[in-house]
Coordinates of C-alpha atoms in Angstrom, one line a residue:
X16 CA -301.3 -155.5 26.5
X17 CA -301.6 -152.9 29.2
X18 CA -299.4 -154.6 31.9
X19 CA -297.2 -155.7 29.2
X20 CA -296.7 -151.9 28.6
X21 CA -296.5 -150.9 32.0
X22 CA -293.9 -153.5 32.8
X23 CA -291.8 -152.8 29.8
X24 CA -290.3 -149.8 31.6
X25 CA -286.7 -149.7 30.0
X26 CA -287.4 -149.1 26.4
X27 CA -290.8 -148.1 26.0
X28 CA -291.7 -145.8 23.6
X29 CA -295.0 -145.2 24.7
X30 CA -293.6 -144.1 28.5
X31 CA -291.0 -142.1 26.7
X32 CA -293.7 -140.1 24.8
X33 CA -296.5 -140.4 27.4
X34 CA -295.3 -141.6 30.6
X35 CA -293.6 -139.7 33.6
X36 CA -289.8 -138.7 33.0
X37 CA -287.5 -141.6 33.7
X38 CA -286.3 -141.2 37.5
X39 CA -282.9 -139.6 38.1
X40 CA -280.3 -142.3 39.2
X41 CA -279.0 -141.3 42.2
X42 CA -275.5 -141.8 43.5
X43 CA -274.9 -143.6 46.7
X44 CA -274.9 -142.2 49.3
X45 CA -277.0 -139.3 48.2
X46 CA -277.8 -137.3 51.4
X47 CA -274.8 -136.4 53.4
X48 CA -274.3 -134.1 56.4
X49 CA -271.2 -131.7 57.4
X50 CA -271.9 -130.7 61.2
X51 CA -268.9 -128.5 60.9
X52 CA -267.0 -127.7 64.0
X53 CA -266.2 -124.1 64.2
X54 CA -262.6 -122.4 64.0
X55 CA -261.7 -125.8 62.0
X56 CA -261.3 -124.7 58.3
X57 CA -264.9 -125.6 57.6
X58 CA -265.3 -121.9 55.7
X59 CA -262.5 -123.1 53.2
X60 CA -264.4 -126.5 52.6
X61 CA -267.6 -124.8 52.1
X62 CA -266.1 -122.7 49.3
X63 CA -265.0 -125.4 47.7
X64 CA -268.3 -127.0 48.0
X65 CA -270.1 -124.0 46.3
X66 CA -267.8 -124.7 43.2
X67 CA -268.1 -128.4 43.3
X68 CA -271.9 -128.2 43.5
X69 CA -272.0 -126.5 40.2
X70 CA -269.5 -128.5 38.6
X71 CA -270.9 -131.8 39.6
X72 CA -274.5 -131.0 40.0
X73 CA -275.5 -132.0 43.7
X74 CA -277.9 -129.7 46.1
X75 CA -275.9 -128.0 48.6
X76 CA -277.8 -127.3 51.5
X77 CA -276.2 -124.5 53.5
X78 CA -277.5 -122.6 56.6
X79 CA -277.2 -119.0 57.7
X80 CA -277.4 -120.0 61.5
X81 CA -274.1 -120.1 63.3
X82 CA -274.7 -119.5 66.8
X83 CA -277.3 -122.8 67.4
X84 CA -275.6 -125.7 67.8
X85 CA -278.0 -127.2 70.6
X86 CA -281.6 -127.9 69.6
X87 CA -284.9 -128.7 71.3
X88 CA -286.6 -131.9 70.9
X89 CA -288.8 -130.2 68.3
X90 CA -286.2 -128.0 66.8
X91 CA -284.6 -131.4 65.8
X92 CA -287.5 -132.6 64.4
X93 CA -287.9 -130.0 62.3
X94 CA -284.6 -129.7 61.4
X95 CA -284.5 -133.5 60.4
X96 CA -287.5 -133.4 58.6
X97 CA -286.2 -130.1 56.6
X98 CA -282.7 -131.8 55.4
X99 CA -284.7 -135.1 54.9
X100 CA -287.1 -133.7 52.3
X101 CA -284.3 -131.7 50.2
X102 CA -283.6 -132.8 46.9
X103 CA -280.9 -135.5 46.7
X104 CA -278.1 -136.1 46.0
X105 CA -277.7 -133.4 48.7
X106 CA -274.9 -132.2 51.1
X107 CA -276.2 -130.1 54.0
X108 CA -273.7 -128.4 56.4
X109 CA -274.6 -126.1 59.2
X110 CA -272.8 -125.5 62.9
X111 CA -275.0 -127.8 64.6
X112 CA -274.2 -131.0 67.4
X113 CA -274.8 -134.4 65.6
X114 CA -278.5 -135.2 64.8
X115 CA -280.0 -139.0 65.4
X116 CA -282.0 -139.0 62.3
X117 CA -282.7 -142.6 62.8
X118 CA -284.6 -141.5 66.2
X119 CA -287.3 -139.6 64.5
X120 CA -287.6 -142.2 61.9
X121 CA -285.4 -140.6 59.0
X122 CA -282.7 -142.2 57.0
X123 CA -279.4 -141.8 59.0
X124 CA -277.3 -139.8 56.2
X125 CA -273.5 -140.0 56.0
X126 CA -271.7 -137.6 58.1
X127 CA -268.3 -135.9 57.3
X128 CA -266.2 -133.7 59.6
X129 CA -263.1 -132.3 60.5
X130 CA -261.4 -131.1 63.9
X131 CA -258.5 -129.4 65.1
X132 CA -255.6 -129.7 67.7
X133 CA -257.7 -128.2 70.6
X134 CA -255.5 -125.7 71.8
X135 CA -255.1 -123.9 68.3
X136 CA -258.8 -123.7 67.7
X137 CA -259.2 -122.1 71.1
X138 CA -256.9 -119.7 70.3
X139 CA -258.2 -119.1 66.8
X140 CA -261.4 -118.7 68.2
X141 CA -260.2 -116.2 71.0
X142 CA -258.7 -113.5 68.9
X143 CA -261.0 -113.9 65.8
X144 CA -263.9 -112.7 67.9
X145 CA -262.1 -109.9 69.0
X146 CA -260.1 -108.9 65.8
X147 CA -261.6 -110.7 63.1
X148 CA -259.6 -111.4 59.6
X149 CA -257.6 -109.3 57.0
X150 CA -260.9 -109.0 55.0
X151 CA -261.5 -105.5 56.8
X152 CA -260.6 -101.9 56.1
X153 CA -257.1 -100.9 57.4
X154 CA -256.2 -104.9 57.4
X155 CA -258.5 -106.1 60.2
X156 CA -262.1 -105.5 61.2
X157 CA -263.6 -105.8 64.8
X158 CA -265.9 -109.0 64.5
X159 CA -268.0 -108.7 67.6
X160 CA -269.1 -104.6 67.9
X161 CA -271.0 -105.2 71.1
X162 CA -268.0 -106.5 72.7
X163 CA -266.9 -104.2 75.5
X164 CA -263.1 -102.5 75.3
X165 CA -261.7 -104.2 78.3
X166 CA -263.0 -107.2 77.3
X167 CA -261.7 -107.0 73.4
X168 CA -258.0 -106.8 74.7
X169 CA -258.2 -109.0 77.5
X170 CA -254.6 -110.7 77.7
X171 CA -255.1 -114.1 76.8
X172 CA -253.0 -115.3 80.0
X173 CA -254.8 -113.5 82.3
X174 CA -258.2 -114.7 80.9
X175 CA -256.4 -118.5 81.3
X176 CA -254.7 -118.0 84.8
X177 CA -257.2 -116.2 86.3
X178 CA -260.1 -118.7 84.9
X179 CA -262.5 -116.3 83.2
X180 CA -265.7 -117.9 82.0
X181 CA -264.4 -118.0 78.5
X182 CA -261.0 -119.5 78.9
X183 CA -262.3 -122.4 81.5
X184 CA -264.8 -125.2 81.4
X185 CA -267.8 -125.5 80.0
X186 CA -266.7 -123.0 77.3
X187 CA -263.5 -125.4 76.8
X188 CA -265.5 -128.3 76.0
X189 CA -266.4 -127.5 72.2
X190 CA -265.4 -130.6 69.7
X191 CA -266.8 -133.4 71.6
X192 CA -270.4 -132.7 71.4
X193 CA -270.3 -131.9 67.8
X194 CA -269.9 -135.7 67.4
X195 CA -271.6 -136.9 70.8
X196 CA -274.9 -135.0 70.1
X197 CA -277.6 -133.3 71.7
X198 CA -278.5 -135.0 75.0
X199 CA -277.6 -133.0 77.9
X200 CA -274.7 -134.7 78.9
X201 CA -273.1 -134.2 75.9
X202 CA -272.2 -130.7 76.8
X203 CA -270.8 -132.2 80.5
X204 CA -267.3 -132.9 80.0
X205 CA -266.4 -136.5 81.0
X206 CA -266.1 -140.3 80.2
X207 CA -269.8 -140.5 79.0
X208 CA -269.7 -137.8 76.6
X209 CA -266.3 -139.0 74.9
X210 CA -267.4 -142.5 74.5
X211 CA -270.3 -141.5 72.9
X212 CA -268.8 -139.5 70.6
X213 CA -266.2 -142.2 69.7
X214 CA -269.1 -144.6 69.2
X215 CA -270.7 -142.0 66.6
X216 CA -267.5 -141.3 65.0
X217 CA -267.2 -145.2 64.5
X218 CA -270.9 -145.8 63.5
X219 CA -272.1 -142.9 61.8
X220 CA -269.4 -141.0 60.3
X221 CA -267.7 -141.5 56.7
X222 CA -264.6 -139.9 57.7
X223 CA -263.5 -137.3 60.3
X224 CA -260.3 -135.7 59.4
X225 CA -257.8 -133.3 61.3
X226 CA -257.1 -129.7 59.8
X227 CA -253.4 -130.2 59.9
X228 CA -253.6 -132.7 57.1
X229 CA -256.4 -131.2 55.3
X230 CA -254.8 -132.2 52.0
X231 CA -254.9 -135.7 52.7
X232 CA -258.5 -135.1 53.7
X233 CA -259.6 -133.7 50.7
X234 CA -257.9 -136.4 48.9
X235 CA -260.1 -139.3 50.9
X236 CA -263.2 -137.3 50.5
X237 CA -262.5 -137.4 46.6
X238 CA -262.1 -141.3 46.7
X239 CA -264.9 -141.6 49.1
X240 CA -267.3 -139.2 47.6
X241 CA -266.4 -138.7 43.9
X242 CA -269.6 -137.4 43.1
X243 CA -269.4 -134.8 45.8
X244 CA -266.0 -134.1 45.7
X245 CA -264.5 -135.1 42.2
X246 CA -261.5 -132.6 41.5
X247 CA -261.4 -131.0 44.9
X248 CA -257.5 -130.9 45.5
X249 CA -257.0 -129.3 42.3
X250 CA -259.2 -126.6 42.9
X251 CA -257.9 -126.1 46.5
X252 CA -254.6 -125.9 45.1
X253 CA -255.4 -123.4 42.4
X254 CA -253.1 -120.0 42.8
X255 CA -256.8 -117.9 42.8
X256 CA -258.4 -120.1 45.2
X257 CA -255.5 -120.0 47.7
X258 CA -255.6 -116.1 47.5
X259 CA -258.9 -116.1 49.5
X260 CA -257.2 -118.0 52.6
X261 CA -254.3 -115.0 52.9
X262 CA -257.2 -112.5 53.4
X263 CA -259.0 -114.8 56.0
X264 CA -256.3 -115.3 58.5
X265 CA -257.1 -114.2 62.0
X266 CA -255.1 -111.3 63.1
X267 CA -253.3 -110.3 66.4
X268 CA -252.9 -113.7 67.6
X269 CA -250.5 -114.3 70.6
X270 CA -249.1 -117.4 71.8
X271 CA -250.1 -117.7 75.8
X272 CA -247.2 -118.8 78.3
X273 CA -246.1 -122.4 78.9
X274 CA -247.8 -121.9 81.9
X275 CA -251.3 -121.0 80.6
X276 CA -251.1 -123.4 78.0
X277 CA -250.3 -126.2 80.6
X278 CA -253.4 -124.9 82.3
X279 CA -255.8 -125.3 79.1
X280 CA -254.5 -128.8 78.3
X281 CA -255.5 -129.8 82.1
X282 CA -258.8 -128.0 81.4
X283 CA -259.4 -129.7 77.6
X284 CA -257.9 -133.3 78.6
X285 CA -261.1 -135.0 77.0
X286 CA -260.6 -132.5 74.2
X287 CA -257.5 -134.1 73.6
X288 CA -258.2 -137.6 74.1
X289 CA -260.9 -137.5 71.5
X290 CA -258.3 -135.6 69.0
X291 CA -255.6 -138.1 69.5
X292 CA -258.7 -141.1 69.1
X293 CA -259.5 -139.2 65.8
X294 CA -256.0 -138.7 64.4
X295 CA -255.2 -142.3 65.1
X296 CA -257.9 -143.3 63.1
X297 CA -257.4 -141.3 60.3
X298 CA -253.7 -142.4 60.0
X299 CA -254.9 -146.2 59.7
X300 CA -257.3 -144.6 57.0
X301 CA -254.5 -142.7 55.4
X302 CA -252.2 -146.0 55.4
X303 CA -255.0 -148.4 54.1
X304 CA -255.3 -146.3 51.1
X305 CA -251.3 -145.7 50.6
X306 CA -251.1 -142.1 51.9
X307 CA -248.0 -141.4 53.9
X308 CA -247.9 -139.2 57.4
X309 CA -245.0 -136.9 56.9
X310 CA -244.2 -136.1 60.8
X311 CA -240.7 -135.1 61.8
X312 CA -240.7 -136.9 65.4
X313 CA -243.7 -138.5 67.2
X314 CA -245.5 -136.0 69.0
X315 CA -246.0 -136.5 73.0
X316 CA -248.9 -136.3 74.6
X317 CA -250.2 -132.9 75.5
X318 CA -249.0 -132.4 79.2
X319 CA -245.2 -133.0 78.0
X320 CA -244.9 -130.6 75.2
X321 CA -245.9 -127.0 74.1
X322 CA -247.0 -126.8 70.6
X323 CA -246.7 -123.5 68.3
X324 CA -250.3 -122.5 68.1
X325 CA -249.3 -120.8 64.7
X326 CA -248.1 -123.8 63.2
X327 CA -251.5 -124.8 61.4
X328 CA -252.4 -123.1 58.2
X329 CA -255.1 -120.8 59.1
X330 CA -258.0 -121.7 56.0
X331 CA -260.9 -119.7 55.8
X332 CA -263.3 -120.3 58.8
X333 CA -266.8 -118.9 59.6
X334 CA -267.8 -117.1 62.9
X335 CA -269.4 -120.2 65.4
X336 CA -271.0 -120.1 68.6
X337 CA -270.3 -118.7 71.8
X338 CA -259.9 -150.7 48.8
X339 CA -263.9 -150.3 47.4
X340 CA -265.5 -153.3 50.0
X341 CA -264.5 -151.5 52.8
X342 CA -266.3 -148.3 51.7
X343 CA -269.5 -150.5 50.9
X344 CA -269.3 -151.7 54.3
X345 CA -269.4 -148.0 55.5
X346 CA -271.9 -146.9 53.3
X347 CA -274.2 -149.7 54.6
X348 CA -273.3 -148.7 58.4

């Protein structure tokens, strides 16, 4: 009889009265990591996640560390341990290069991320570090108080054309390491880091979207992870929420000369190869789920055109360092 009671878990009044409470039924996946790339709209998404976590009851785990993306082996182990022991379902977010949980014996979570045209991302960061956004007094605030005045007002063209460290490699090799990982070679501009980043996108990321098509990114996140992102687009489009974006646009941005932009393209050629790879995969995914991509004309490769760095809507962002079977297959990776 005792064994029968133990086995009859489903409807046992005995267990209801005397046993442990029924175990929480977790959605799948119940472990999600958003290792957000700086100046790629991540603050917009985090603000949305704060609303969504209250609405849907998942555990949003954020980090106050914004300037340490590269970790020692011990730091990786400690962070993975802390993340893995968080109450599920959780979504962890931090500016940090890709972490391989399985390397340290942990369960590999589902990763998501968003990237942006590399030159636009660089310019946004360059001016944000100097002049902040529209939230401060007198319509803008100084973002980096310790920055010397001659550095703060350094002309962007001078920075690029005269090869200042901030405007040259390895500082410009920024997006790929977020997907390549913690290996030292991930920080070296080249084919090795590029190919490893592509491999991780294919094997470990549920979705990598592009900021220029953020609404479609949110639509797909709602489709793939409804227990986290249900109703996200309606919240994003809410006028009260959109007002916040108007306060966080980077100020005093200027467009570099065509010559300077061409030099940036040459220095960021691996970043652009990765960006176009991700963009192509994202558009394939959109077509698979019936979303159309509205483009005026096919854009040529970077060496043949000059974009307007101000054409991308500026979402809020943080300060950052210097068909169902398909879904099942993705989740089983």
